[in-house]
CSV table of C-alpha atoms in Angstrom, one decimal:
chain,number,residue,atom,x,y,z
A,1,UNK,CA,-50.9,-36.1,155.3
A,2,UNK,CA,-51.8,-35.0,159.2
A,3,UNK,CA,-53.3,-32.1,158.8
A,4,UNK,CA,-56.1,-34.0,155.9
A,5,UNK,CA,-59.1,-34.7,158.6
A,6,UNK,CA,-61.6,-35.7,156.4
A,7,UNK,CA,-62.6,-38.3,153.6
A,8,UNK,CA,-62.9,-35.4,151.7
A,9,UNK,CA,-59.6,-33.2,151.8
A,10,UNK,CA,-57.6,-37.3,152.2
A,11,UNK,CA,-59.3,-37.4,148.3
A,12,UNK,CA,-58.8,-34.4,147.1
A,13,UNK,CA,-55.1,-34.8,148.5
A,14,UNK,CA,-55.0,-38.0,146.0
A,15,UNK,CA,-53.8,-40.4,148.3
A,16,UNK,CA,-53.7,-43.7,147.7
A,17,UNK,CA,-54.0,-46.9,149.4
A,18,UNK,CA,-51.7,-49.8,149.6
A,19,UNK,CA,-51.4,-53.6,150.9
A,20,UNK,CA,-48.9,-53.3,153.8
A,21,UNK,CA,-47.4,-56.3,151.4
A,22,UNK,CA,-47.4,-54.7,149.1
A,23,UNK,CA,-45.7,-51.0,151.8
A,24,UNK,CA,-43.3,-53.3,152.7
A,25,UNK,CA,-42.4,-54.3,149.1
A,26,UNK,CA,-42.8,-50.7,147.7
A,27,UNK,CA,-39.8,-49.7,149.8
A,28,UNK,CA,-37.7,-52.3,150.5
A,29,UNK,CA,-37.3,-51.5,146.6
A,30,UNK,CA,-36.5,-48.3,147.4
A,31,UNK,CA,-33.6,-48.8,149.9
A,32,UNK,CA,-32.3,-50.8,148.0
A,33,UNK,CA,-31.5,-48.4,145.3
A,34,UNK,CA,-30.7,-46.5,147.2
A,35,UNK,CA,-27.9,-48.7,148.5
A,36,UNK,CA,-29.1,-48.3,152.5
A,37,UNK,CA,-29.2,-50.8,154.9
A,38,UNK,CA,-32.3,-51.6,155.5
A,39,UNK,CA,-31.9,-54.2,158.1
A,40,UNK,CA,-28.9,-51.3,161.2
A,41,UNK,CA,-27.7,-53.0,164.0
A,42,UNK,CA,-27.9,-56.9,162.7
A,43,UNK,CA,-24.7,-58.4,162.2
A,44,UNK,CA,-23.7,-61.5,160.6
A,45,UNK,CA,-26.3,-61.4,158.7
A,46,UNK,CA,-24.8,-60.3,154.8
A,47,UNK,CA,-24.9,-62.7,153.1
A,48,UNK,CA,-27.4,-64.7,154.5
A,49,UNK,CA,-30.0,-64.0,156.1
A,50,UNK,CA,-30.8,-60.3,154.8
A,51,UNK,CA,-30.6,-61.5,151.7
A,52,UNK,CA,-33.3,-64.7,152.1
A,53,UNK,CA,-35.5,-61.5,154.4
A,54,UNK,CA,-35.6,-59.3,151.4
A,55,UNK,CA,-36.5,-61.9,148.2
A,56,UNK,CA,-39.1,-63.3,151.1
A,57,UNK,CA,-40.0,-59.5,150.9
A,58,UNK,CA,-40.2,-58.8,147.5
A,59,UNK,CA,-42.6,-61.8,147.4
A,60,UNK,CA,-44.8,-61.1,149.5
A,61,UNK,CA,-44.8,-63.5,152.3
A,62,UNK,CA,-46.2,-64.2,155.1
A,63,UNK,CA,-42.7,-65.6,157.1
A,64,UNK,CA,-41.5,-67.8,159.6
A,65,UNK,CA,-38.4,-67.4,161.5
A,66,UNK,CA,-36.4,-70.3,162.6
A,67,UNK,CA,-33.6,-70.7,164.9
A,68,UNK,CA,-32.1,-71.2,167.8
A,69,UNK,CA,-32.4,-68.9,171.1
A,70,UNK,CA,-30.2,-65.6,170.1
A,71,UNK,CA,-30.0,-65.7,167.0
A,72,UNK,CA,-32.2,-61.7,166.6
A,73,UNK,CA,-35.3,-63.4,165.2
A,74,UNK,CA,-37.3,-61.5,167.4
A,75,UNK,CA,-35.3,-58.3,166.0
A,76,UNK,CA,-35.7,-58.8,163.1
A,77,UNK,CA,-39.1,-58.7,163.1
A,78,UNK,CA,-39.6,-55.5,164.5
A,79,UNK,CA,-37.0,-53.9,162.4
A,80,UNK,CA,-39.2,-54.6,160.1
A,81,UNK,CA,-40.8,-51.0,161.2
A,82,UNK,CA,-38.7,-49.3,159.2
A,83,UNK,CA,-39.9,-51.2,155.7
A,84,UNK,CA,-43.4,-48.7,156.4
A,85,UNK,CA,-44.6,-45.9,155.1
A,86,UNK,CA,-43.6,-42.8,157.9
A,87,UNK,CA,-48.1,-42.5,158.5
A,88,UNK,CA,-51.5,-44.0,157.1
A,89,UNK,CA,-55.4,-43.1,157.7
A,90,UNK,CA,-57.6,-45.0,158.8
A,91,UNK,CA,-61.2,-44.1,160.3
A,92,UNK,CA,-60.6,-42.1,163.6
A,93,UNK,CA,-63.2,-44.7,165.6
A,94,UNK,CA,-62.1,-48.4,164.2
A,95,UNK,CA,-61.5,-50.9,166.2
A,96,UNK,CA,-59.1,-52.2,163.5
A,97,UNK,CA,-57.7,-49.3,162.1
A,98,UNK,CA,-60.4,-49.5,158.3
A,99,UNK,CA,-58.5,-48.4,155.8
A,100,UNK,CA,-60.9,-44.6,155.1
A,101,UNK,CA,-61.3,-46.3,151.0
A,102,UNK,CA,-62.0,-50.3,151.9
A,103,UNK,CA,-63.1,-50.0,154.8
A,104,UNK,CA,-64.1,-53.7,155.8
A,105,UNK,CA,-65.7,-53.1,159.2
A,106,UNK,CA,-70.0,-52.4,160.1
A,107,UNK,CA,-68.9,-49.3,162.2
A,108,UNK,CA,-66.3,-47.7,159.3
A,109,UNK,CA,-68.7,-48.9,156.6
A,110,UNK,CA,-71.5,-47.2,158.5
A,111,UNK,CA,-69.4,-44.4,158.9
A,112,UNK,CA,-68.9,-43.8,155.4
A,113,UNK,CA,-72.4,-44.4,154.5
A,114,UNK,CA,-73.3,-41.3,157.3
A,115,UNK,CA,-71.0,-38.7,157.3
A,116,UNK,CA,-69.1,-38.7,153.4
A,117,UNK,CA,-67.0,-36.9,153.1
A,118,UNK,CA,-66.6,-36.1,156.6
A,119,UNK,CA,-65.6,-38.8,158.1
A,120,UNK,CA,-63.5,-38.1,160.9
A,121,UNK,CA,-60.2,-39.9,159.2
A,122,UNK,CA,-56.6,-40.2,162.6
A,123,UNK,CA,-53.0,-41.6,161.4
A,124,UNK,CA,-51.4,-43.8,162.4
A,125,UNK,CA,-47.3,-43.8,162.9
A,126,UNK,CA,-45.5,-46.2,161.7
A,127,UNK,CA,-44.1,-47.6,165.8
A,128,UNK,CA,-47.9,-48.1,166.2
A,129,UNK,CA,-48.3,-50.9,163.2
A,130,UNK,CA,-46.7,-53.7,165.5
A,131,UNK,CA,-48.0,-56.5,167.1
A,132,UNK,CA,-46.6,-58.6,168.8
A,133,UNK,CA,-48.1,-62.6,171.1
A,134,UNK,CA,-45.5,-65.0,172.5
A,135,UNK,CA,-47.3,-68.1,172.2
A,136,UNK,CA,-48.0,-69.5,175.2
A,137,UNK,CA,-50.6,-72.7,175.5
A,138,UNK,CA,-52.8,-70.8,177.4
A,139,UNK,CA,-53.9,-68.8,174.4
A,140,UNK,CA,-57.0,-69.2,172.7
A,141,UNK,CA,-59.1,-69.0,169.8
A,142,UNK,CA,-60.9,-65.2,171.5
A,143,UNK,CA,-56.8,-63.4,172.4
A,144,UNK,CA,-56.0,-64.2,169.3
A,145,UNK,CA,-59.2,-64.0,167.0
A,146,UNK,CA,-62.2,-63.0,169.4
A,147,UNK,CA,-65.4,-64.0,170.7
A,148,UNK,CA,-69.1,-62.7,171.5
A,149,UNK,CA,-69.1,-59.6,174.2
A,150,UNK,CA,-72.1,-60.8,176.6
A,151,UNK,CA,-71.5,-57.1,178.4
A,152,UNK,CA,-71.0,-55.4,175.3
A,153,UNK,CA,-74.6,-57.2,174.2
A,154,UNK,CA,-76.0,-55.9,177.1
A,155,UNK,CA,-75.4,-52.6,177.3
A,156,UNK,CA,-75.5,-51.7,174.0
A,157,UNK,CA,-79.4,-54.1,174.4
A,158,UNK,CA,-78.2,-56.1,171.1
A,159,UNK,CA,-79.1,-59.2,170.2
A,160,UNK,CA,-75.7,-62.3,169.7
A,161,UNK,CA,-77.2,-62.6,166.8
A,162,UNK,CA,-75.6,-59.5,166.0
A,163,UNK,CA,-71.8,-59.0,164.5
A,164,UNK,CA,-72.1,-55.3,166.9
A,165,UNK,CA,-71.6,-57.8,169.3
A,166,UNK,CA,-68.5,-59.4,168.5
A,167,UNK,CA,-65.1,-58.3,170.3
A,168,UNK,CA,-62.2,-58.5,168.1
A,169,UNK,CA,-58.4,-60.2,168.9
A,170,UNK,CA,-55.3,-59.5,168.8
A,171,UNK,CA,-55.6,-59.5,164.4
A,172,UNK,CA,-58.2,-58.9,164.1
A,173,UNK,CA,-57.4,-55.1,165.7
A,174,UNK,CA,-53.2,-56.1,163.4
A,175,UNK,CA,-55.4,-54.9,160.7
A,176,UNK,CA,-52.5,-53.1,158.5
A,177,UNK,CA,-50.0,-54.0,160.6
A,178,UNK,CA,-46.8,-55.9,161.4
A,179,UNK,CA,-48.5,-59.2,163.2
A,180,UNK,CA,-45.9,-61.4,165.7
A,181,UNK,CA,-46.5,-64.8,167.1
A,182,UNK,CA,-42.9,-66.0,168.6
A,183,UNK,CA,-42.5,-69.4,169.2
A,184,UNK,CA,-45.0,-70.3,167.3
A,185,UNK,CA,-44.7,-74.6,168.0
A,186,UNK,CA,-46.0,-73.7,171.3
A,187,UNK,CA,-49.0,-72.3,170.6
A,188,UNK,CA,-51.9,-75.7,170.7
A,189,UNK,CA,-53.0,-77.5,167.3
A,190,UNK,CA,-56.0,-76.1,167.6
A,191,UNK,CA,-54.9,-72.3,168.7
A,192,UNK,CA,-52.5,-72.7,164.9
A,193,UNK,CA,-56.0,-74.7,163.1
A,194,UNK,CA,-57.7,-71.5,164.2
A,195,UNK,CA,-54.7,-69.4,161.7
A,196,UNK,CA,-55.6,-71.4,158.1
A,197,UNK,CA,-57.7,-69.0,156.6
A,198,UNK,CA,-56.2,-66.0,157.9
A,199,UNK,CA,-53.4,-66.9,156.5
A,200,UNK,CA,-55.3,-68.7,153.3
A,201,UNK,CA,-58.1,-66.2,152.2
A,202,UNK,CA,-56.7,-63.3,154.3
A,203,UNK,CA,-60.2,-63.3,156.7
A,204,UNK,CA,-60.8,-64.6,160.1
A,205,UNK,CA,-64.4,-65.8,161.2
A,206,UNK,CA,-65.2,-65.7,164.9
A,207,UNK,CA,-68.5,-68.0,167.1
A,208,UNK,CA,-70.4,-68.6,164.2
A,209,UNK,CA,-71.2,-64.9,162.6
A,210,UNK,CA,-70.9,-65.0,157.7
A,211,UNK,CA,-68.7,-62.3,158.9
A,212,UNK,CA,-66.4,-62.5,156.5
A,213,UNK,CA,-63.4,-59.0,157.5
A,214,UNK,CA,-60.1,-59.8,154.5
A,215,UNK,CA,-57.6,-58.5,156.9
A,216,UNK,CA,-54.6,-56.6,155.5
A,217,UNK,CA,-51.8,-58.5,158.5
A,218,UNK,CA,-47.8,-58.7,157.1
A,219,UNK,CA,-47.1,-62.3,159.6
A,220,UNK,CA,-43.7,-63.2,161.1
A,221,UNK,CA,-44.0,-66.2,162.7
A,222,UNK,CA,-39.9,-66.6,165.2
A,223,UNK,CA,-40.1,-70.7,165.3
A,224,UNK,CA,-37.3,-72.8,167.0
A,225,UNK,CA,-36.1,-76.3,165.5
A,226,UNK,CA,-35.3,-77.9,168.9
A,227,UNK,CA,-39.9,-77.3,169.5
A,228,UNK,CA,-41.0,-79.4,167.0
A,229,UNK,CA,-39.6,-82.6,169.0
A,230,UNK,CA,-40.1,-81.8,172.1
A,231,UNK,CA,-42.5,-79.3,172.6
A,232,UNK,CA,-44.5,-79.2,170.0
A,233,UNK,CA,-44.6,-79.0,166.5
A,234,UNK,CA,-46.5,-76.6,163.0
A,235,UNK,CA,-49.1,-77.9,162.5
A,236,UNK,CA,-48.3,-78.9,158.1
A,237,UNK,CA,-50.8,-77.0,156.9
A,238,UNK,CA,-50.0,-74.3,158.5
A,239,UNK,CA,-46.8,-75.0,157.3
A,240,UNK,CA,-47.2,-74.5,154.2
A,241,UNK,CA,-49.9,-71.2,154.8
A,242,UNK,CA,-46.1,-69.7,155.2
A,243,UNK,CA,-44.9,-68.4,152.3
A,244,UNK,CA,-41.0,-68.6,153.8
A,245,UNK,CA,-39.1,-70.1,156.2
A,246,UNK,CA,-35.9,-68.1,156.8
A,247,UNK,CA,-33.2,-70.0,159.0
A,248,UNK,CA,-31.1,-68.0,160.5
A,249,UNK,CA,-27.7,-68.8,162.4
A,250,UNK,CA,-24.8,-67.8,165.0
A,251,UNK,CA,-22.5,-65.1,164.0
A,252,UNK,CA,-19.3,-67.0,162.2
A,253,UNK,CA,-16.4,-66.0,164.1
A,254,UNK,CA,-15.3,-64.3,166.6
A,255,UNK,CA,-14.5,-60.6,166.0
A,256,UNK,CA,-18.7,-60.7,164.8
A,257,UNK,CA,-18.9,-62.0,167.8
A,258,UNK,CA,-17.6,-58.8,169.2
A,259,UNK,CA,-19.6,-56.6,167.9
A,260,UNK,CA,-22.8,-58.1,168.7
A,261,UNK,CA,-21.7,-57.8,171.9
A,262,UNK,CA,-20.2,-54.3,172.3
A,263,UNK,CA,-23.4,-53.0,170.4
A,264,UNK,CA,-25.9,-54.7,173.0
A,265,UNK,CA,-24.1,-54.7,176.3
A,266,UNK,CA,-25.3,-52.2,178.6
A,267,UNK,CA,-22.3,-50.8,180.2
A,268,UNK,CA,-21.9,-47.6,182.2
A,269,UNK,CA,-20.5,-44.8,180.8
A,270,UNK,CA,-18.5,-44.3,184.3
A,271,UNK,CA,-17.9,-48.7,184.0
A,272,UNK,CA,-15.7,-48.3,180.5
A,273,UNK,CA,-14.1,-44.4,181.8
A,274,UNK,CA,-12.7,-46.8,185.4
A,275,UNK,CA,-12.1,-50.3,183.1
A,276,UNK,CA,-10.1,-51.2,180.7
A,277,UNK,CA,-10.4,-54.3,178.7
A,278,UNK,CA,-7.9,-55.4,176.5
A,279,UNK,CA,-8.6,-56.9,172.6
A,280,UNK,CA,-7.5,-60.6,173.6
A,281,UNK,CA,-9.8,-59.9,176.7
A,282,UNK,CA,-12.5,-59.6,174.3
A,283,UNK,CA,-11.9,-62.6,172.4
A,284,UNK,CA,-11.1,-64.3,174.8
A,285,UNK,CA,-14.7,-64.0,175.7
A,286,UNK,CA,-16.2,-64.6,172.6
A,287,UNK,CA,-14.4,-67.9,172.4
A,288,UNK,CA,-16.0,-69.4,175.5
A,289,UNK,CA,-18.9,-69.7,174.0
A,290,UNK,CA,-17.7,-70.6,170.7
A,291,UNK,CA,-16.5,-73.3,173.0
A,292,UNK,CA,-20.3,-74.0,174.1
A,293,UNK,CA,-20.7,-74.4,171.6
A,294,UNK,CA,-18.8,-77.2,170.4
A,295,UNK,CA,-18.2,-78.8,174.0
A,296,UNK,CA,-19.8,-82.3,174.4
A,297,UNK,CA,-21.0,-82.0,177.7
A,298,UNK,CA,-23.4,-78.6,176.8
A,299,UNK,CA,-27.5,-79.8,174.4
A,300,UNK,CA,-26.5,-78.5,171.3
A,301,UNK,CA,-29.7,-78.8,170.5
A,302,UNK,CA,-30.9,-75.5,172.2
A,303,UNK,CA,-28.2,-73.4,171.4
A,304,UNK,CA,-26.0,-71.5,173.0
A,305,UNK,CA,-27.3,-67.6,173.2
A,306,UNK,CA,-25.7,-65.1,172.1
A,307,UNK,CA,-27.0,-63.7,175.4
A,308,UNK,CA,-24.6,-65.1,177.4
A,309,UNK,CA,-21.8,-62.7,175.4
A,310,UNK,CA,-23.9,-59.5,176.4
A,311,UNK,CA,-24.1,-60.4,180.7
A,312,UNK,CA,-20.1,-61.7,180.6
A,313,UNK,CA,-19.0,-58.9,178.8
A,314,UNK,CA,-21.2,-57.1,182.0
A,315,UNK,CA,-20.3,-59.2,184.4
A,316,UNK,CA,-16.3,-59.5,183.5
A,317,UNK,CA,-17.1,-55.3,183.7
A,318,UNK,CA,-18.5,-56.0,187.3
A,319,UNK,CA,-16.2,-57.8,188.2
A,320,UNK,CA,-12.6,-55.7,188.1
A,321,UNK,CA,-15.0,-52.8,188.9
A,322,UNK,CA,-16.5,-53.8,192.0
A,323,UNK,CA,-12.4,-55.2,192.5
A,324,UNK,CA,-11.1,-51.5,192.1
A,325,UNK,CA,-13.0,-49.8,194.5
A,326,UNK,CA,-12.6,-52.9,197.5
A,327,UNK,CA,-8.4,-51.8,196.5
A,328,UNK,CA,-8.4,-48.0,196.3
A,329,UNK,CA,-7.6,-47.8,192.4
A,330,UNK,CA,-10.4,-44.9,190.5
A,331,UNK,CA,-9.1,-46.9,187.1
A,332,UNK,CA,-8.9,-50.1,186.2
A,333,UNK,CA,-7.6,-52.9,183.7
A,334,UNK,CA,-10.0,-57.0,183.6
A,335,UNK,CA,-7.0,-59.5,184.8
A,336,UNK,CA,-7.9,-63.1,183.4
A,337,UNK,CA,-8.8,-64.3,186.9
A,338,UNK,CA,-11.6,-62.0,187.1
A,339,UNK,CA,-13.3,-64.3,184.4
A,340,UNK,CA,-13.9,-66.2,187.4
A,341,UNK,CA,-16.5,-63.9,188.1
A,342,UNK,CA,-18.7,-64.7,184.5
A,343,UNK,CA,-19.1,-68.5,185.4
A,344,UNK,CA,-23.3,-67.1,187.1
A,345,UNK,CA,-23.3,-66.3,183.7
A,346,UNK,CA,-22.5,-69.2,182.3
A,347,UNK,CA,-24.9,-72.0,184.3
A,348,UNK,CA,-28.1,-70.4,183.4
A,349,UNK,CA,-27.9,-70.3,180.2
A,350,UNK,CA,-26.0,-73.3,178.7
A,351,UNK,CA,-28.3,-76.9,178.5
A,352,UNK,CA,-25.7,-79.4,180.1
A,353,UNK,CA,-26.3,-83.0,179.0
A,354,UNK,CA,-26.0,-86.1,181.7
A,355,UNK,CA,-22.6,-85.5,181.1
A,356,UNK,CA,-22.6,-82.1,181.6
A,357,UNK,CA,-24.7,-83.0,185.6
A,358,UNK,CA,-22.4,-85.0,186.6
A,359,UNK,CA,-19.9,-82.5,185.9
A,360,UNK,CA,-21.8,-80.3,187.8
A,361,UNK,CA,-22.5,-76.6,185.5
A,362,UNK,CA,-19.9,-74.5,187.5
A,363,UNK,CA,-16.8,-77.0,186.5
A,364,UNK,CA,-18.3,-76.9,182.4
A,365,UNK,CA,-18.1,-73.2,182.8
A,366,UNK,CA,-14.4,-73.2,184.7
A,367,UNK,CA,-13.6,-75.6,181.2
A,368,UNK,CA,-15.0,-73.4,179.1
A,369,UNK,CA,-12.4,-70.4,180.1
A,370,UNK,CA,-10.2,-73.6,180.0
A,371,UNK,CA,-10.4,-74.4,176.8
A,372,UNK,CA,-10.9,-70.9,175.7
A,373,UNK,CA,-7.8,-69.8,176.3
A,374,UNK,CA,-6.1,-72.8,175.2
A,375,UNK,CA,-7.2,-71.9,171.3
A,376,UNK,CA,-6.4,-68.6,171.1
A,377,UNK,CA,-3.7,-69.4,173.1
A,378,UNK,CA,-2.4,-72.0,169.8
A,379,UNK,CA,-2.9,-69.0,166.9
A,380,UNK,CA,-0.4,-66.4,169.0
A,381,UNK,CA,2.8,-69.1,169.7
A,382,UNK,CA,4.3,-72.4,169.2
A,383,UNK,CA,2.3,-75.0,169.4
A,384,UNK,CA,3.8,-77.6,172.5
A,385,UNK,CA,3.7,-81.0,170.9
A,386,UNK,CA,2.3,-83.8,173.3
A,387,UNK,CA,5.8,-86.1,171.4
A,388,UNK,CA,9.0,-84.9,172.2
A,389,UNK,CA,11.9,-85.8,172.3
A,390,UNK,CA,13.8,-85.8,175.8
A,391,UNK,CA,16.4,-82.9,175.1
A,392,UNK,CA,14.2,-81.1,172.7
A,393,UNK,CA,13.6,-77.6,173.8
A,394,UNK,CA,10.0,-75.0,173.9
A,395,UNK,CA,9.9,-71.3,174.6
A,396,UNK,CA,8.7,-72.2,177.3
A,397,UNK,CA,11.1,-74.1,179.2
A,398,UNK,CA,12.8,-70.9,181.0
A,399,UNK,CA,9.2,-70.5,182.4
A,400,UNK,CA,9.4,-73.5,184.1
A,401,UNK,CA,12.8,-73.6,185.4
A,402,UNK,CA,11.4,-70.0,187.0
A,403,UNK,CA,8.3,-72.2,189.0
A,404,UNK,CA,10.3,-75.2,189.9
A,405,UNK,CA,12.7,-72.9,191.2
A,406,UNK,CA,9.6,-71.7,193.7
A,407,UNK,CA,9.7,-73.3,196.5
A,408,UNK,CA,6.3,-71.8,198.3
A,409,UNK,CA,4.8,-71.9,194.5
A,410,UNK,CA,3.1,-68.6,192.9
A,411,UNK,CA,-0.4,-66.8,194.4
A,412,UNK,CA,-2.4,-64.2,192.3
A,413,UNK,CA,-4.8,-63.0,194.6
A,414,UNK,CA,-7.8,-62.1,193.6
A,415,UNK,CA,-7.9,-58.4,195.4
A,416,UNK,CA,-4.3,-57.1,194.2
A,417,UNK,CA,-4.2,-53.3,193.7
A,418,UNK,CA,-3.6,-52.9,190.2
A,419,UNK,CA,0.8,-52.0,191.4
A,420,UNK,CA,0.8,-55.3,193.6
A,421,UNK,CA,-0.1,-57.3,190.7
A,422,UNK,CA,2.2,-56.0,188.4
A,423,UNK,CA,4.2,-55.9,190.5
A,424,UNK,CA,4.4,-59.7,191.5
A,425,UNK,CA,3.8,-61.3,187.2
A,426,UNK,CA,7.3,-58.2,186.5
A,427,UNK,CA,9.3,-61.2,189.0
A,428,UNK,CA,8.7,-64.0,186.4
A,429,UNK,CA,10.9,-62.3,184.1
A,430,UNK,CA,10.9,-64.5,181.1
A,431,UNK,CA,7.7,-63.5,180.5
A,432,UNK,CA,8.9,-60.8,179.2
A,433,UNK,CA,11.1,-62.3,177.1
A,434,UNK,CA,9.0,-64.9,175.6
A,435,UNK,CA,6.2,-61.7,174.5
A,436,UNK,CA,9.3,-59.6,173.2
A,437,UNK,CA,9.9,-62.7,171.0
A,438,UNK,CA,6.6,-63.7,170.3
A,439,UNK,CA,4.8,-60.7,170.8
A,440,UNK,CA,6.2,-57.5,169.9
A,441,UNK,CA,3.7,-55.6,169.3
A,442,UNK,CA,1.1,-55.6,172.1
A,443,UNK,CA,0.0,-52.2,174.0
A,444,UNK,CA,2.0,-51.6,176.9
A,445,UNK,CA,-1.2,-51.4,179.1
A,446,UNK,CA,-2.4,-55.5,177.8
A,447,UNK,CA,1.0,-57.1,178.8
A,448,UNK,CA,0.0,-58.0,182.3
A,449,UNK,CA,-3.4,-59.6,180.5
A,450,UNK,CA,-1.0,-61.1,178.6
A,451,UNK,CA,1.8,-62.9,181.2
A,452,UNK,CA,-1.4,-63.6,182.9
A,453,UNK,CA,-3.0,-65.5,179.5
A,454,UNK,CA,0.9,-67.5,179.1
A,455,UNK,CA,0.3,-68.9,182.8
A,456,UNK,CA,-3.1,-70.2,181.9
A,457,UNK,CA,-1.7,-71.6,179.2
A,458,UNK,CA,0.5,-73.8,180.4
A,459,UNK,CA,-1.7,-74.7,182.9
A,460,UNK,CA,-3.7,-76.4,180.0
A,461,UNK,CA,-0.5,-77.5,178.3
A,462,UNK,CA,0.0,-80.0,181.4
A,463,UNK,CA,3.5,-77.5,181.7
A,464,UNK,CA,2.5,-76.1,185.5
A,465,UNK,CA,-0.3,-76.6,187.3
A,466,UNK,CA,-3.4,-74.2,189.0
A,467,UNK,CA,-5.2,-74.2,192.2
A,468,UNK,CA,-8.0,-72.4,192.5
A,469,UNK,CA,-8.2,-71.7,196.4
A,470,UNK,CA,-10.9,-69.0,198.1
A,471,UNK,CA,-8.7,-65.5,197.7
A,472,UNK,CA,-7.0,-66.4,194.4
A,473,UNK,CA,-4.8,-68.9,192.2
A,474,UNK,CA,-2.3,-70.9,192.7
A,475,UNK,CA,0.6,-71.1,190.0
A,476,UNK,CA,3.1,-74.5,190.0
A,477,UNK,CA,5.5,-76.0,188.5
A,478,UNK,CA,3.3,-79.6,188.0
A,479,UNK,CA,6.1,-82.7,188.9
A,480,UNK,CA,8.6,-80.0,191.0
A,481,UNK,CA,7.2,-80.6,194.4
A,482,UNK,CA,7.3,-84.3,193.9
A,483,UNK,CA,11.4,-84.2,193.1
A,484,UNK,CA,12.0,-81.8,195.7
A,485,UNK,CA,10.1,-83.2,198.5
A,486,UNK,CA,7.9,-81.2,199.2
């Protein structure tokens, strides 16, 4: 088809035009019949968002994706490109991608009347059929719909009454394309009103011209529920004209969250070769995000983006990589103490409530790490009851006793070499007994992360105390110092 250069050749080839919504619908039907994945690379939406999105496409609706930050709304919109035909023909030179069989602009109509079957045809690839606009308060009707261009009128020596002086905005130029408006509530109400006719009747009106452009556009909007009360709102008649509103959500489990993080994190091959990340460390990273979404110090209405875990993972690898470079190790494994390096990824991505502001962003982030450690520990090791009998034994008694006998405390320095790090953890012999009993199948390379994980967990469960200082972390028995007088 791409070899076809004129309208006459297009007619001989038997080409038939489709509206974009029919095009999306037909290609989706074909993908469903072939049991192909319609939205590749989107995880956790298989039984919720994607079926609703497919139903909206089959219904030929304009769509509003409503959800908190970092819920793949824009990605879903961009993936709809894969449901378009690879190429479509348009009248060569047309500003608004006129269909050769159904021209709507004055330019295309006059050209076809003049040249007939010799009208030149060009081809538009689906990658060029996507237009996106972030709604900001400075957006004008002229930007998105169009306006009279006095310079064009002067150059062409035309009257302002002539429709050839019109400069088309983003929406007319996106004719036969997918058009996305991100953060719709941020668009001023008067601009939203300008969309009424386009959504319902499919035409535009510019500066009082008696101009009807029956545009062929698939609209997608994204919005954050927080916006309805804080920064603006979607005007009711506009909501009424949007066919389907689909609610997005965060991953429901750690496995899905891990899949998203590993897919999206920008990690160099040299980093993956030099830094090993234990599975427990990956789970802990995602659990921190889950804890953030439940934290009383963080504004739940604002949400906690999936970007937090992605950037935190990148920071975690970089923290371990930097440590290895400074200590001279060619390869290393992530340590739990490396998680201090992800705090900058947390503090910039959460909105704190008043109590959180009082605590401080860094303190809240550090506490989230502790809560995540405690949650995962109780899934793998015996729980510690808050009220236990005086003589009742605990699986952790030997570890606590070991620390009780350490007069000088026990320090894990951040920039220890791997050899020093392993040697000092191996000195706590009760840790080996605990792991052999409750984690017998643990990967040997992950043993040391697991040992440090146990120490942090016992701190969270008040069986040990931890003190953070400039060079590292000190662990001590919480009561031994009082008894011994140290």
